[in-house]
Coordinates of C-alpha atoms and ligand atoms in Angstrom, one line a residue:
M602 CA -16.9 12.7 -3.8
N603 CA -14.5 11.8 -0.9
K604 CA -12.4 8.6 -1.2
L605 CA -13.6 5.7 1.0
V606 CA -11.0 4.0 3.2
L607 CA -12.0 0.7 4.8
V608 CA -9.9 -0.1 8.1
T609 CA -10.3 -3.4 9.8
G610 CA -9.5 -3.5 13.4
A611 CA -10.3 0.2 14.0
T612 CA -11.4 -0.1 17.6
S613 CA -7.8 0.3 19.1
G614 CA -4.1 0.7 18.1
F615 CA -3.0 1.3 14.6
G616 CA -6.5 0.9 13.2
E617 CA -8.0 3.6 15.2
A618 CA -5.2 5.9 14.5
I619 CA -5.2 5.3 10.8
A620 CA -9.1 6.1 10.8
K621 CA -8.3 9.4 12.5
V622 CA -5.6 10.3 10.1
F623 CA -7.7 9.8 7.0
A624 CA -10.7 11.4 8.6
A625 CA -8.7 14.5 9.4
N626 CA -7.7 14.6 5.9
G627 CA -11.4 14.6 4.4
Y628 CA -11.7 10.8 3.7
D629 CA -14.9 8.9 4.1
L630 CA -14.4 5.8 6.2
C631 CA -15.6 2.4 6.9
I632 CA -14.5 1.3 10.4
T633 CA -14.7 -2.3 11.5
G634 CA -14.1 -4.5 14.6
R635 CA -16.1 -6.6 17.2
R636 CA -16.4 -4.0 19.9
A637 CA -19.5 -2.0 18.8
D638 CA -19.2 0.6 21.6
R639 CA -15.8 1.6 20.7
L640 CA -16.7 1.7 16.9
N641 CA -19.8 3.8 17.7
Q642 CA -17.8 6.3 19.8
L643 CA -15.2 6.6 17.0
K644 CA -17.8 7.1 14.4
Q645 CA -19.5 10.0 16.3
E646 CA -16.1 11.6 17.0
L647 CA -14.9 11.6 13.4
E648 CA -18.1 12.6 12.0
A649 CA -18.6 15.6 14.5
K650 CA -14.8 16.7 14.2
H651 CA -14.3 16.3 10.5
G652 CA -17.7 16.2 8.8
V653 CA -16.8 13.0 6.9
H654 CA -19.1 10.0 6.5
V655 CA -18.3 6.9 8.7
T656 CA -19.9 3.6 8.2
E657 CA -19.3 1.2 11.1
L658 CA -19.5 -2.5 10.5
I659 CA -19.3 -4.9 13.4
F660 CA -18.1 -8.2 12.5
D661 CA -15.5 -11.0 13.3
V662 CA -13.0 -11.3 10.4
R663 CA -12.7 -15.1 11.1
D664 CA -16.3 -15.7 10.2
R665 CA -17.0 -15.8 6.4
S666 CA -20.7 -15.1 6.6
Q667 CA -20.2 -12.2 8.9
V668 CA -17.7 -10.7 6.5
T669 CA -19.8 -11.2 3.4
D670 CA -22.9 -9.7 5.1
A671 CA -21.1 -6.8 6.4
I672 CA -19.4 -5.9 3.1
N673 CA -22.7 -6.4 1.3
I674 CA -24.0 -3.6 3.6
L675 CA -21.2 -1.3 2.4
K676 CA -21.7 -2.3 -1.2
N677 CA -25.4 -1.3 -0.9
K678 CA -24.6 1.9 0.9
V679 CA -21.5 3.2 -0.8
G680 CA -20.8 0.9 -3.5
R681 CA -17.0 1.3 -3.6
V682 CA -13.7 1.0 -1.6
D683 CA -10.8 3.1 -2.6
I684 CA -8.3 2.0 0.1
L685 CA -8.4 -1.1 2.2
V686 CA -6.2 -1.4 5.3
N687 CA -6.0 -5.0 6.4
N688 CA -4.9 -4.2 9.9
A689 CA -7.2 -6.5 12.3
G690 CA -4.9 -9.0 13.9
L691 CA -3.3 -10.4 17.1
A692 CA -0.7 -12.4 18.9
S693 CA -2.0 -14.9 21.4
G694 CA 0.6 -16.4 23.8
L695 CA 4.4 -16.6 23.6
S696 CA 5.6 -20.2 24.1
T697 CA 7.9 -22.7 22.5
I698 CA 6.3 -24.9 19.7
D699 CA 6.0 -27.9 22.2
E700 CA 4.2 -26.0 24.8
G701 CA 2.0 -23.7 22.7
E702 CA -1.7 -23.7 23.1
I703 CA -3.4 -25.0 20.0
D704 CA -6.3 -22.7 20.5
D705 CA -4.0 -19.7 20.6
W706 CA -2.6 -21.0 17.1
D707 CA -6.1 -21.3 15.7
L708 CA -7.0 -17.9 16.8
M709 CA -3.9 -16.3 15.2
V710 CA -4.2 -18.2 11.9
D711 CA -7.9 -17.6 11.7
T712 CA -7.5 -14.0 12.4
N713 CA -4.3 -13.0 10.7
V714 CA -4.2 -15.1 7.7
K715 CA -7.8 -16.4 7.0
G716 CA -9.5 -13.1 8.1
L717 CA -7.3 -11.0 6.0
L718 CA -8.1 -13.3 3.1
Y719 CA -11.8 -13.2 3.6
V720 CA -11.9 -9.5 3.9
T721 CA -9.7 -9.0 0.8
R722 CA -11.7 -11.3 -1.4
T723 CA -14.9 -9.8 -0.5
V724 CA -13.8 -6.3 -1.0
L725 CA -12.1 -6.6 -4.2
P726 CA -15.1 -6.5 -6.4
L727 CA -15.7 -3.0 -4.9
M728 CA -12.2 -1.8 -5.9
K729 CA -11.4 -3.6 -9.1
E730 CA -13.3 -1.3 -11.4
R731 CA -11.7 2.0 -10.3
G732 CA -8.4 0.8 -9.0
G733 CA -7.3 1.2 -5.5
H734 CA -4.8 0.6 -2.7
I735 CA -4.4 -2.2 -0.3
F736 CA -2.3 -2.1 2.9
N737 CA -1.5 -5.1 4.6
I738 CA -0.2 -4.8 8.1
G739 CA 2.5 -7.3 8.6
S740 CA 5.3 -7.2 11.2
T741 CA 9.1 -7.4 11.7
A742 CA 7.9 -10.8 13.0
G743 CA 7.2 -11.6 9.4
K744 CA 10.8 -11.0 8.5
L745 CA 12.8 -12.7 11.0
V746 CA 11.5 -15.3 13.6
Y747 CA 12.1 -14.8 17.2
K748 CA 12.2 -17.3 20.1
N749 CA 8.7 -18.2 21.2
G750 CA 7.2 -16.4 18.3
N751 CA 6.6 -19.5 16.1
V752 CA 2.9 -19.3 15.1
Y753 CA 2.6 -15.6 15.3
C754 CA 5.6 -15.1 13.1
A755 CA 4.3 -17.7 10.7
T756 CA 1.0 -15.7 10.2
K757 CA 3.1 -12.6 9.5
F758 CA 5.3 -14.5 7.1
A759 CA 2.1 -15.5 5.4
V760 CA 1.0 -11.8 5.2
E761 CA 4.3 -11.1 3.5
A762 CA 3.7 -13.9 0.9
L763 CA 0.2 -12.6 0.4
S764 CA 1.2 -9.0 -0.1
Q765 CA 3.7 -10.2 -2.7
S766 CA 1.1 -12.3 -4.4
M767 CA -1.6 -9.7 -4.3
R768 CA 0.8 -7.2 -5.9
I769 CA 1.3 -9.6 -8.9
D770 CA -2.3 -10.7 -9.3
L771 CA -3.8 -7.2 -9.0
L772 CA -1.4 -5.6 -11.6
P773 CA -4.1 -5.6 -14.3
Y774 CA -6.5 -3.5 -12.1
G775 CA -4.0 -0.9 -11.1
I776 CA -4.3 -1.8 -7.5
K777 CA -1.4 -0.9 -5.3
V778 CA -0.3 -3.2 -2.6
T779 CA 1.8 -1.8 0.3
A780 CA 3.0 -4.1 3.1
V781 CA 3.7 -2.2 6.2
N782 CA 5.9 -4.1 8.7
P783 CA 6.1 -2.4 12.2
G784 CA 8.4 -3.3 15.0
M785 CA 7.3 -3.1 18.7
A786 CA 4.5 -0.4 19.0
E787 CA 2.5 0.3 22.1
T788 CA -1.0 -0.5 21.4
E789 CA -3.3 -3.2 23.0
F790 CA -1.2 -5.7 21.3
S791 CA 0.8 -7.1 24.2
L792 CA -2.2 -6.8 26.5
V793 CA -4.0 -9.1 24.1
R794 CA -1.0 -11.5 23.6
F795 CA -0.6 -11.9 27.4
K796 CA -4.4 -12.2 27.9
G797 CA -5.1 -9.1 30.0
D798 CA -1.8 -9.2 32.1
Q799 CA -1.2 -5.5 32.1
E800 CA 2.1 -5.6 34.0
R801 CA 3.6 -8.1 31.6
A802 CA 2.3 -6.1 28.7
D803 CA 3.9 -2.9 30.1
N804 CA 7.2 -4.6 30.8
V805 CA 7.6 -5.2 26.9
Y806 CA 8.0 -1.5 26.3
K807 CA 9.9 -0.5 29.6
G808 CA 13.3 1.4 29.2
F809 CA 12.7 2.8 25.7
M810 CA 10.3 4.7 23.6
P811 CA 8.4 2.2 21.3
L812 CA 6.6 3.1 18.2
Q813 CA 3.2 4.8 18.7
A814 CA 0.0 4.0 16.7
E815 CA 0.2 7.5 15.1
D816 CA 3.7 6.7 13.7
I817 CA 2.1 3.9 11.7
A818 CA -1.0 5.9 10.8
N819 CA 1.1 8.8 9.3
T820 CA 3.2 6.4 7.3
V821 CA 0.1 4.6 5.8
Y822 CA -1.3 8.1 5.0
Y823 CA 2.0 9.1 3.5
C824 CA 2.0 5.9 1.2
A825 CA -1.7 6.5 0.3
T826 CA -1.1 10.0 -1.0
L827 CA 1.8 9.6 -3.3
P828 CA 1.3 10.2 -7.1
A829 CA -0.9 7.6 -8.8
H830 CA 2.0 6.0 -10.6
V831 CA 4.1 5.4 -7.4
C832 CA 3.7 2.4 -5.0
I833 CA 5.7 1.7 -2.0
N834 CA 5.7 -2.1 -2.0
D835 CA 7.2 -2.8 1.4
L836 CA 8.2 -1.0 4.5
T837 CA 9.8 -1.9 7.8
I838 CA 9.5 0.5 10.6
T839 CA 11.0 0.2 14.0
C840 CA 11.6 2.7 16.9
V841 CA 15.3 3.8 17.1
N842 CA 15.9 1.2 19.9
Q843 CA 15.0 -1.8 17.7
A844 CA 17.1 -3.2 14.9
N845 CA 14.9 -6.1 13.9
G846 CA 12.6 -8.7 15.5
I847 CA 15.3 -10.1 17.6
Y848 CA 17.6 -7.1 18.6
S849 CA 16.6 -4.2 20.6
I850 CA 18.1 -2.2 23.3
K851 CA 17.0 -0.3 26.5
D852 CA 18.0 3.3 26.6
A853 CA 20.2 2.7 29.8
E854 CA 22.2 0.2 27.7
K855 CA 23.2 2.8 24.9
V856 CA 26.8 3.6 24.8
N857 CA 26.1 7.4 25.2
S858 CA 23.2 6.9 27.8
T859 CA 25.2 8.9 30.5
K860 CA 26.0 11.8 28.2
Ligands
LIG1908 P1 -4.5 -3.9 18.9 O1 -4.8 -5.0 19.9 O2 -4.5 -2.5 19.6 O3 -5.7 -3.8 17.8 C1 -6.0 -4.9 17.1 C2 -7.4 -4.6 16.4 O4 -7.7 -5.8 15.7 C3 -8.5 -4.2 17.2 O5 -9.2 -3.1 16.7 C4 -9.4 -5.5 17.2 O6 -10.7 -5.2 17.3 C5 -9.0 -6.1 15.9 N1 -9.4 -7.7 15.8 C6 -8.6 -8.5 16.4 N2 -9.3 -9.7 16.3 C7 -10.2 -9.5 15.4 C8 -11.4 -10.3 14.8 N3 -11.4 -11.6 15.0 N4 -12.2 -9.7 14.1 C9 -12.3 -8.3 13.9 N5 -11.4 -7.5 14.4 C10 -10.4 -8.2 15.2 O7 -3.2 -4.1 18.3 P2 -2.4 -3.3 17.2 O8 -3.0 -2.1 16.7 O9 -1.0 -3.3 17.6 O10 -2.5 -4.5 16.0 C11 -2.9 -4.2 14.7 C12 -2.1 -4.9 13.7 O11 -0.8 -4.6 13.8 C13 -2.1 -6.5 14.0 O12 -2.3 -7.2 12.8 C14 -0.8 -6.8 14.6 O13 -0.4 -8.1 14.5 C15 0.1 -5.8 13.9 N6 1.2 -5.4 14.5 C16 1.3 -4.9 15.7 C17 2.6 -4.5 16.3 C18 2.7 -3.9 17.7 O14 3.9 -4.0 18.3 N7 1.7 -3.4 18.3 C19 3.8 -4.6 15.6 C20 3.7 -5.2 14.3 C21 2.3 -5.4 13.7 P3 -11.9 -5.9 18.1 O15 -11.0 -6.5 19.4 O16 -12.8 -4.8 18.6 O17 -12.6 -7.0 17.3
LIG1909 C1 4.3 -7.3 16.8 C2 5.8 -6.9 17.0 O1 7.9 -8.0 18.0 O2 5.8 -8.4 19.2 O3 4.3 -7.9 15.5 O4 6.3 -9.5 17.0 S1 6.5 -8.2 17.9

């Protein structure tokens, strides 16, 4: 029997890349997100290419009853989850605290913190009996705050706290918890943060090579395939041009850039 990996937010970016890596290595999948067309396309692609079973669940992680109904479908169909990747999340806006949009704050807290909690709480009964592995996608923004990052950073600090708590609370069940904290990565993240402003989104990554979704996917896969007694608790991953959530450099500014 193949292991079952549930990936939230598999319609783009890290989640899609993570689904692809696990499928290529023979894992069955449950892929989730709100964009049904993309989920369906990914399901067809992974099943045809890799011969694995893919369940698609279309739901909004912010909606408790949608989460419960969707996971119940999985419970009845497959009955277990071996690996949960809590990846669905977003930033919305980039403003000082006195000028931020309160709707943006609600969206980020509801998705990145409450959504992650709803999914985790609902999935755990499908994991506890056999043990398993939870990955929480945090961020360098959850390690160090940056200007205008306020609420997004706070949600990722919360993910960090929840990862630490889960690791303690789930010890009796042999469930591993790995917090993966990426720095700047070129996905749809900035397009979403800047509400469809492609030029502004592209500018974030100009002048250097940011992380790619596959870098994070390969890292998650590596952590998931270590020996049963080994758990990587916490990982911070940046591209070579970034030191932390504040300091990064364009290629042209490097001391050896003209060599
Ligand atoms: P993308 O925008 O490419 O992907 C985000 C995914 O989250 C999409 O699949 C989206 O699916 C899903 N999602 C968002 N809101 C909801 C919701 N309410 N319900 C269900 N699914 C939702 O961005 P990334 O791949 O970059 O982001 C993935 C995670 O990585 C996020 O948690 C982000 O904070 C984190 N991160 C990103 C970094 C980066 O620089 N890119 C760096 C560090 C962390 P759909 O819209 O179909 O619902
Ligand atoms: C996403 C990376 O630097 O935009 O978490 O906060 S950053």
